[in-house]
CSV table of C-alpha atoms and ligand atoms in Angstrom, one decimal:
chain,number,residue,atom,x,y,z
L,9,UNK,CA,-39.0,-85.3,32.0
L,10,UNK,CA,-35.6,-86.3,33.1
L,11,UNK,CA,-33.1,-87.5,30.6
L,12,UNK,CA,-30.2,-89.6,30.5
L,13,UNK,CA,-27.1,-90.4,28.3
L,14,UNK,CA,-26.5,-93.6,27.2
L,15,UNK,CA,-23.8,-94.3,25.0
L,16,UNK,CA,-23.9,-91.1,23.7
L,17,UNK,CA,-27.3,-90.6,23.0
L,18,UNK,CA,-29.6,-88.2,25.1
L,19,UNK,CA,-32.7,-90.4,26.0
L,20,UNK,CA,-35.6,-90.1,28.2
L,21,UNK,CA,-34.5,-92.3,31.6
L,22,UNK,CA,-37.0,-94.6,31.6
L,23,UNK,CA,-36.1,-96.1,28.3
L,24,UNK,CA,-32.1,-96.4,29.6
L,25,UNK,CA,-31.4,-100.1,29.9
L,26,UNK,CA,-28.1,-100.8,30.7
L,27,UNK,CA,-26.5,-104.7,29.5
L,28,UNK,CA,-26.3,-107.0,32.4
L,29,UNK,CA,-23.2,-108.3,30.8
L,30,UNK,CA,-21.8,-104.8,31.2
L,31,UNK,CA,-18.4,-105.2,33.3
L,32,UNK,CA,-18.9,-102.3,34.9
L,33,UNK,CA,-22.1,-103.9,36.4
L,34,UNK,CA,-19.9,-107.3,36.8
L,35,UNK,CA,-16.6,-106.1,37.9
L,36,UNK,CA,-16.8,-102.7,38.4
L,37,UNK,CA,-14.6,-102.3,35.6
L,38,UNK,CA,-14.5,-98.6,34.5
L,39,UNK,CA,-14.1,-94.9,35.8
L,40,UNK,CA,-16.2,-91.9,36.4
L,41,UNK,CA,-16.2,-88.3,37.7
L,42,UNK,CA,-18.8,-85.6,39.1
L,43,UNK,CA,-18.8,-82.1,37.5
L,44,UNK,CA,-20.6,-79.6,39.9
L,45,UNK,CA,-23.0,-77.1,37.9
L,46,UNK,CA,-23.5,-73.9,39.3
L,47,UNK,CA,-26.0,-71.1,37.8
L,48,UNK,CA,-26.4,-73.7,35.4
L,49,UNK,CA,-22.5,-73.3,34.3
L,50,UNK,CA,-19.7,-76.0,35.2
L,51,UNK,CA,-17.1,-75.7,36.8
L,52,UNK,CA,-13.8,-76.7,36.7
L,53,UNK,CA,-14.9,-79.3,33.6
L,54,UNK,CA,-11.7,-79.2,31.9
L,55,UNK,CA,-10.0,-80.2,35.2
L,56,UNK,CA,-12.4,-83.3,35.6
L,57,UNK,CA,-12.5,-84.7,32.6
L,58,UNK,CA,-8.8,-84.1,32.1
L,59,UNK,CA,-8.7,-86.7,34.8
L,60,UNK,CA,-11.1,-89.1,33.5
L,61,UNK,CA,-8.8,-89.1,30.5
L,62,UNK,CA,-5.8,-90.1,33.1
L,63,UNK,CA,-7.6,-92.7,34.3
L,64,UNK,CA,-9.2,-94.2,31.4
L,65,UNK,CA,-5.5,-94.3,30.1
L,66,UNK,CA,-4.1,-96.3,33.8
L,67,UNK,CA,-7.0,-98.7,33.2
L,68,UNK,CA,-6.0,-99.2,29.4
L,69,UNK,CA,-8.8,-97.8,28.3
L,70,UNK,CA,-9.1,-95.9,24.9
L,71,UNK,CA,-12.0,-93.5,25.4
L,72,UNK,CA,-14.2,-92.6,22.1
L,73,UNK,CA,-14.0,-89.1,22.5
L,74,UNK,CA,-12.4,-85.5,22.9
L,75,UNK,CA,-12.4,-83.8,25.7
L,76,UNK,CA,-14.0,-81.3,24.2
L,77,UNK,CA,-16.7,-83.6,22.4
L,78,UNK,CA,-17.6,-84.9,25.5
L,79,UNK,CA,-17.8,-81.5,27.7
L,80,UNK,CA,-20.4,-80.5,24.5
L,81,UNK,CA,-22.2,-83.8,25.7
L,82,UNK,CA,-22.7,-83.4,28.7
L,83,UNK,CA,-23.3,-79.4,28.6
L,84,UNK,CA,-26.4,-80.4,26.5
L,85,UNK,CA,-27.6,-82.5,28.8
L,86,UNK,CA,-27.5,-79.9,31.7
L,87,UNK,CA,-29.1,-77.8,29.4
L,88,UNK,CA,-32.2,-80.5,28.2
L,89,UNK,CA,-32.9,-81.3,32.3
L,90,UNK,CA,-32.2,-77.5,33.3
L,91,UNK,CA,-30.1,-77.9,35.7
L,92,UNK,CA,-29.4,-74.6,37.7
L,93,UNK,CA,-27.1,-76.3,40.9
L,94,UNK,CA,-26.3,-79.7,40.6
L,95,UNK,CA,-24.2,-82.3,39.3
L,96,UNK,CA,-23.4,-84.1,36.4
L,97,UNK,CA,-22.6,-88.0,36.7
L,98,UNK,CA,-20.4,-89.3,33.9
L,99,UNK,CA,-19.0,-92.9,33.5
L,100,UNK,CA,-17.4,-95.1,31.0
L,101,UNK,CA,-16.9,-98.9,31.8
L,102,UNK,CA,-14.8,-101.3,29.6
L,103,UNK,CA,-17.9,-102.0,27.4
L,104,UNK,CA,-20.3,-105.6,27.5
L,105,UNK,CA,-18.7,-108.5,26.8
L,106,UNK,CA,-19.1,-112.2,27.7
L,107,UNK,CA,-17.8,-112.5,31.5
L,108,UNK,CA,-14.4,-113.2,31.4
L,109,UNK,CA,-11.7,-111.5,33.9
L,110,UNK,CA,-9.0,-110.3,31.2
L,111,UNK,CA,-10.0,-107.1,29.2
L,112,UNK,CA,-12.3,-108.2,26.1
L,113,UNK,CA,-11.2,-107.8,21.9
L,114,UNK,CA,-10.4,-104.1,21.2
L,115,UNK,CA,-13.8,-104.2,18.8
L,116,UNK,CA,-15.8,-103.7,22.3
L,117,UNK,CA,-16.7,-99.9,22.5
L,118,UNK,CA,-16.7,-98.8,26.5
L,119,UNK,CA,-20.3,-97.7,27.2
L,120,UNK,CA,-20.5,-94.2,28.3
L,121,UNK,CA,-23.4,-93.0,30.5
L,122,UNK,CA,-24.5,-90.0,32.4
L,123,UNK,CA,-27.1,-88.7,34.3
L,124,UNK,CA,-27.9,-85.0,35.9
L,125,UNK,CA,-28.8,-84.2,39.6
L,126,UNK,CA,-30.4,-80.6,40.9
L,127,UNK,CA,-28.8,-80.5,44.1
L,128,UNK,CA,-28.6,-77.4,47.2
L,129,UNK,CA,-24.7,-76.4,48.1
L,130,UNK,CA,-24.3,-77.5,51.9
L,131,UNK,CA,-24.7,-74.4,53.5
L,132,UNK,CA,-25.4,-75.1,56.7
L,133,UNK,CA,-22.7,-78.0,56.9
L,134,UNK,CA,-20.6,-75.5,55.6
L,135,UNK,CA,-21.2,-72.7,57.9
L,136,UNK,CA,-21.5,-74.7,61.7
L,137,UNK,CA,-18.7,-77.6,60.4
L,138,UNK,CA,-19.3,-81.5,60.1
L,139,UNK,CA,-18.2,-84.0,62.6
L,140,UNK,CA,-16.0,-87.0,61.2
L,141,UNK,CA,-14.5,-90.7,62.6
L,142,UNK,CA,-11.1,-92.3,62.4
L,143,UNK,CA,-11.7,-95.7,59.7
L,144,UNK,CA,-8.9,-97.8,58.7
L,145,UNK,CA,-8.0,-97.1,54.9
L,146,UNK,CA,-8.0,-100.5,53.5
L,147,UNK,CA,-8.4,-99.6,50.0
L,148,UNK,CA,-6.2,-100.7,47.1
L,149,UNK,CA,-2.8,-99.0,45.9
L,150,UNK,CA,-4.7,-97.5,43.1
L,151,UNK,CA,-6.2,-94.8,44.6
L,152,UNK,CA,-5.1,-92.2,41.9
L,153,UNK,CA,-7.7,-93.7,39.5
L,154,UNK,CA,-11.3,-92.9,40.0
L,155,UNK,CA,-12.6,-96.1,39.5
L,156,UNK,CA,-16.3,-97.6,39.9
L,157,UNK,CA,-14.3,-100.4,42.3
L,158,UNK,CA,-15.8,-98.1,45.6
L,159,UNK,CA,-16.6,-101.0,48.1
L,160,UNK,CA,-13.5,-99.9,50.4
L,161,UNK,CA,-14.5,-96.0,50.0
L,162,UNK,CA,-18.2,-97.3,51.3
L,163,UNK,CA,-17.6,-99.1,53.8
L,164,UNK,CA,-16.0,-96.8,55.6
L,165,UNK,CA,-18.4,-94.4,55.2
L,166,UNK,CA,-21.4,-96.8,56.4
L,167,UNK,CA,-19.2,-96.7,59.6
L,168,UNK,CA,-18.8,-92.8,60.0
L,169,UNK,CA,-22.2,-92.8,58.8
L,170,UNK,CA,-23.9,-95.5,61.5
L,171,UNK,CA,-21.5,-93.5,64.0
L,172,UNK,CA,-23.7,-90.2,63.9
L,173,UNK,CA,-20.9,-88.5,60.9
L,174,UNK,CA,-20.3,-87.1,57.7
L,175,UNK,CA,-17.1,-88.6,56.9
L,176,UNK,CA,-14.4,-91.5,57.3
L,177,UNK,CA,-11.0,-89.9,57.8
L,178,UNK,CA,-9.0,-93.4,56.3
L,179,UNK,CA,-5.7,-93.8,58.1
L,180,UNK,CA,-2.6,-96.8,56.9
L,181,UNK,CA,-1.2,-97.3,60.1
L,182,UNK,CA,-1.1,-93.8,61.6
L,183,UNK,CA,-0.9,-92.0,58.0
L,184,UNK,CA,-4.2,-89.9,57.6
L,185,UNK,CA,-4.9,-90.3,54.1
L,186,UNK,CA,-8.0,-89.0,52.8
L,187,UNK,CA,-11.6,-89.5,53.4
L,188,UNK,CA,-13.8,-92.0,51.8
L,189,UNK,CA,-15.0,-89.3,49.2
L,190,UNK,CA,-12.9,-86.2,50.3
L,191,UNK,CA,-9.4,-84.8,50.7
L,192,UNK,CA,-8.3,-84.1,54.4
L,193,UNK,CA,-6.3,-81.3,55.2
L,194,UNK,CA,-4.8,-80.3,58.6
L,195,UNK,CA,-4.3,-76.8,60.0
L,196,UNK,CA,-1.5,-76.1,62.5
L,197,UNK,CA,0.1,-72.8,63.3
L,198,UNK,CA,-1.3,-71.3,60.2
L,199,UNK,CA,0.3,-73.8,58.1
L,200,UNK,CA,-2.2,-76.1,55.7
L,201,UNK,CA,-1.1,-79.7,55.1
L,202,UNK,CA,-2.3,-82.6,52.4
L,203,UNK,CA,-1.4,-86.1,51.5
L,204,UNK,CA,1.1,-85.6,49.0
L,205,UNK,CA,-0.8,-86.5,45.3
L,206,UNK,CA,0.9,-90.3,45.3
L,207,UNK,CA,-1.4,-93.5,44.7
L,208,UNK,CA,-2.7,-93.4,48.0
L,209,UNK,CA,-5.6,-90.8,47.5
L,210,UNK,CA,-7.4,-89.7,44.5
L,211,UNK,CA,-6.1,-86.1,43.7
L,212,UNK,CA,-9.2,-84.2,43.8
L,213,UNK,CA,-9.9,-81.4,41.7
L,214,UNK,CA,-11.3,-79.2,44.9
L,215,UNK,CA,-7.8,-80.0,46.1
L,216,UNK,CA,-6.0,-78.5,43.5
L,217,UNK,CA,-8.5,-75.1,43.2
L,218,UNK,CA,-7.7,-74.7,47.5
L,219,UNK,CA,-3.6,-74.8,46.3
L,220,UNK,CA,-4.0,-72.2,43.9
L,221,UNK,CA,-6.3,-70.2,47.0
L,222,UNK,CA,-3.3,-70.9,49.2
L,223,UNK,CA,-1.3,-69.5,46.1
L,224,UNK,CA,-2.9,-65.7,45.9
L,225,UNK,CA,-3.4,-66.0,49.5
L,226,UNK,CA,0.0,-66.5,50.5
L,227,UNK,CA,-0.9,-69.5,52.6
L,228,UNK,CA,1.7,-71.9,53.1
L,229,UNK,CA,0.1,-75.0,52.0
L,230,UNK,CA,2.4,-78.4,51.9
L,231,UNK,CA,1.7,-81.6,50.2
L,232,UNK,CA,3.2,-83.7,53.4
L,233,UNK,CA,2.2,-87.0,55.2
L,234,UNK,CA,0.8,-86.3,58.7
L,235,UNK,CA,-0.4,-88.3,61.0
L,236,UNK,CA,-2.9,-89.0,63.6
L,237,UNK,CA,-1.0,-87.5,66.8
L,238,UNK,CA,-0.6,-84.4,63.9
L,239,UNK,CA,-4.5,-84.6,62.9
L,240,UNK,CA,-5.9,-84.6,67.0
L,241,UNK,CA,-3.4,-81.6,67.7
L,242,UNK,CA,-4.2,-79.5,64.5
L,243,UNK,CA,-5.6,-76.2,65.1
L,244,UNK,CA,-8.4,-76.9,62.3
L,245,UNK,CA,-9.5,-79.7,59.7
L,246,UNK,CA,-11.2,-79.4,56.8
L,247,UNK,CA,-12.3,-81.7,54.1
L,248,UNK,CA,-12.7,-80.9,50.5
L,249,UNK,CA,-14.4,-82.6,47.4
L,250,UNK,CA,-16.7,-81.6,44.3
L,251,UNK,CA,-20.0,-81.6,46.8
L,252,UNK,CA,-18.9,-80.8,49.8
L,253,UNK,CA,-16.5,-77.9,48.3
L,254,UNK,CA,-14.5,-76.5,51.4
L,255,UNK,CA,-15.8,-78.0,54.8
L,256,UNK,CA,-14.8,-77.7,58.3
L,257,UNK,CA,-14.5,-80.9,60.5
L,258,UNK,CA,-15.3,-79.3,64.2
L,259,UNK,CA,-15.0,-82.8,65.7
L,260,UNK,CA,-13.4,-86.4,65.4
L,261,UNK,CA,-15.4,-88.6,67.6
L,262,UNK,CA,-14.3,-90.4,70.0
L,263,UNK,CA,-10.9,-88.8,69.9
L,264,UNK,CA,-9.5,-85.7,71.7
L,265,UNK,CA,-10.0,-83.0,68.3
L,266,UNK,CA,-12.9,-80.6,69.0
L,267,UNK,CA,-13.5,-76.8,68.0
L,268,UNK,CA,-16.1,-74.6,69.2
L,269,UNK,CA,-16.5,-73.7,65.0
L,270,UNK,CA,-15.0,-73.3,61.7
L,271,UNK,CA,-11.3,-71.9,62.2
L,272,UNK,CA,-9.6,-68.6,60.6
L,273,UNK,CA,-7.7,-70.5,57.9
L,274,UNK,CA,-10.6,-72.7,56.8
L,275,UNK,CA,-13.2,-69.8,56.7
L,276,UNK,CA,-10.8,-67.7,54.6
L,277,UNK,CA,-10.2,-70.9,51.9
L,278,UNK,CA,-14.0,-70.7,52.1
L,279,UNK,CA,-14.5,-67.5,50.8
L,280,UNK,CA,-11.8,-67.7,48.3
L,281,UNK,CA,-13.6,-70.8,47.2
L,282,UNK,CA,-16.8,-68.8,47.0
L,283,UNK,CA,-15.0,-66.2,44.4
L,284,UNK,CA,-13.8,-69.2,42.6
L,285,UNK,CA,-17.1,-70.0,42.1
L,286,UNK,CA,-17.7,-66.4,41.0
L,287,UNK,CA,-15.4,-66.2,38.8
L,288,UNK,CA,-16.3,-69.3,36.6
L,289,UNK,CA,-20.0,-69.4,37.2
L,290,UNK,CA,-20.9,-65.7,37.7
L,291,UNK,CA,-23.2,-66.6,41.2
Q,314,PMP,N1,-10.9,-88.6,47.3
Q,314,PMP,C1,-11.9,-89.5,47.1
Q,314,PMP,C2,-11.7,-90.9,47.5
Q,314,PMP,C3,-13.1,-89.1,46.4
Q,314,PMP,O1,-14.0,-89.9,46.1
Q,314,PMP,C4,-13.2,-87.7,46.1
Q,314,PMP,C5,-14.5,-87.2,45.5
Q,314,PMP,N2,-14.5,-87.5,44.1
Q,314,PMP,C6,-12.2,-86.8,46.4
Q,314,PMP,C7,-11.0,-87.3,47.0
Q,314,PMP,C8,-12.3,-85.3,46.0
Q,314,PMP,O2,-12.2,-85.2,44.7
Q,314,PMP,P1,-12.8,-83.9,43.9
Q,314,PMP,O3,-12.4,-82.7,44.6
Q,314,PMP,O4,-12.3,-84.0,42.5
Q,314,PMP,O5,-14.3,-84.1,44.0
């Protein structure tokens, strides 16, 4: 049987029913994260929902919970659906309320669910590389908040996806931003770049673990603005996220950036990522 939280209760999923006047369902009106489990352990949970905290408090939303109440949660529900790898869903939208744009009386509790997935790591994506395409980053100017608003992030991956890829590397203008459910990085000369963590991409949490690689490593890793000319002439890319940990981009299509495989720099943040993993998760 495969259970479910809803608003803080662990129920079996058939008997979830979520409100239809819930404004997450009507305006997408909430947050969320994904918590990757590994040998049945999370990892990096305090990072995660330190950042649903942050953006339940840019949203103006009070959540009814410690972070540590609501790691216990969760942790119990990996536990009653024995989870060994997967993920953990987790979101909290401003509550149900009669539909009316402005936020509703501070009497409306934000309903919390979450739901558990037993999913394989990537391995062979991760080993032979993915292929990506150039989509316009038309998003908001909120992208530090992890919000259920996704239709921009979406879109753009329909594109990369109906184009034969794995990913939408989102460009304003000629910035390269993110992608539509990563972080990009760029290699060149055996120096790493990222988008800077401003409201223009969501600062992922995989991000932050490859810095602190870059850290023991000694890999010079700066949070800097690049652009396309940059991306097409780097010497690798990469993309990182929650799912798709650390993983090579070996071509952008339709543009000039191709590698015969996985570069140097890339494979090493891999196996750093790998004792990461390790470390927190003993696999
Ligand atoms: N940017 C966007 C837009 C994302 O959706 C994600 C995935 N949550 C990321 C970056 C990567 O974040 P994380 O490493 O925390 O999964």
């Amino acid at each position: 049987m495969d259970y479910v939280i809803l608003d803080g209760q662990i129920l079996d999923r058939n008997k979830a029913k979520v409100d239809i006047e819930d404004r997450g369902y009507q305006f997408g009106d909430g947050i969320y994260e994904v918590i990757r489990v590994y040998n049945s352990t999370f990892f990096t949970a305090d990072e995660h929902l330190t950042r649903l905290f942050q953006s339940a408090e840019k949203i103006g939303m009070t959540l009814p919970y410690t972070l540590e109440e609501l790691k216990n949660l969760l942790a119990s529900l990996v536990k009653r659906n024995n989870i060994n790898d997967g993920t953990i869903y987790l979101q909290f939208s401003r509550g149900v309320a009669a539909r009316q744009h402005h936020y509703p009386d501070k009497d409306v509790k934000p309903a919390f669910t979450a739901y558990t997935k037993e999913i394989e790591r990537p391995k062979d994506k991760l080993k032979k590389g993915v292929h990506a395409k150039l989509v316009e980053d038309v998003r908001w100017l909120r992208c530090d908040i992890k919000s259920l608003n996704l239709l921009g992030n979406i879109m753009a991956k329909q594109e990369a996806s109906e184009a034969g890829c794995f990913e939408a590397i989102l460009h304003r203008g000629s910035t390269v931003t993110e992608g539509s459910s990563s972080n990009m990085f760029i290699v060149k000369d055996g120096i790493i770049k990222t988008h800077p963590a401003t409201n223009l991409i969501l600062n992922g949490i995989t991000r932050r673990v490859i810095m602190d690689i870059c850290k023991e490593q000694n890999i010079t890793i700066k949070e800097e603005e690049f652009n396309i000319e940059e991306l097409l002439a780097a010497d690798e890319i990469f993309l990182a996220s929650t799912t798709s940990e650390v993983m090579p981009i070996v071509k952008v299509i339709g543009e000039s950036f191709e590698t015969e495989e996985p570069g140097e720099i890339t494979r090493k943040l891999q196996a750093g990522f790998e004792k990461k993993i390790a470390l927190q998760c003993g696999e």
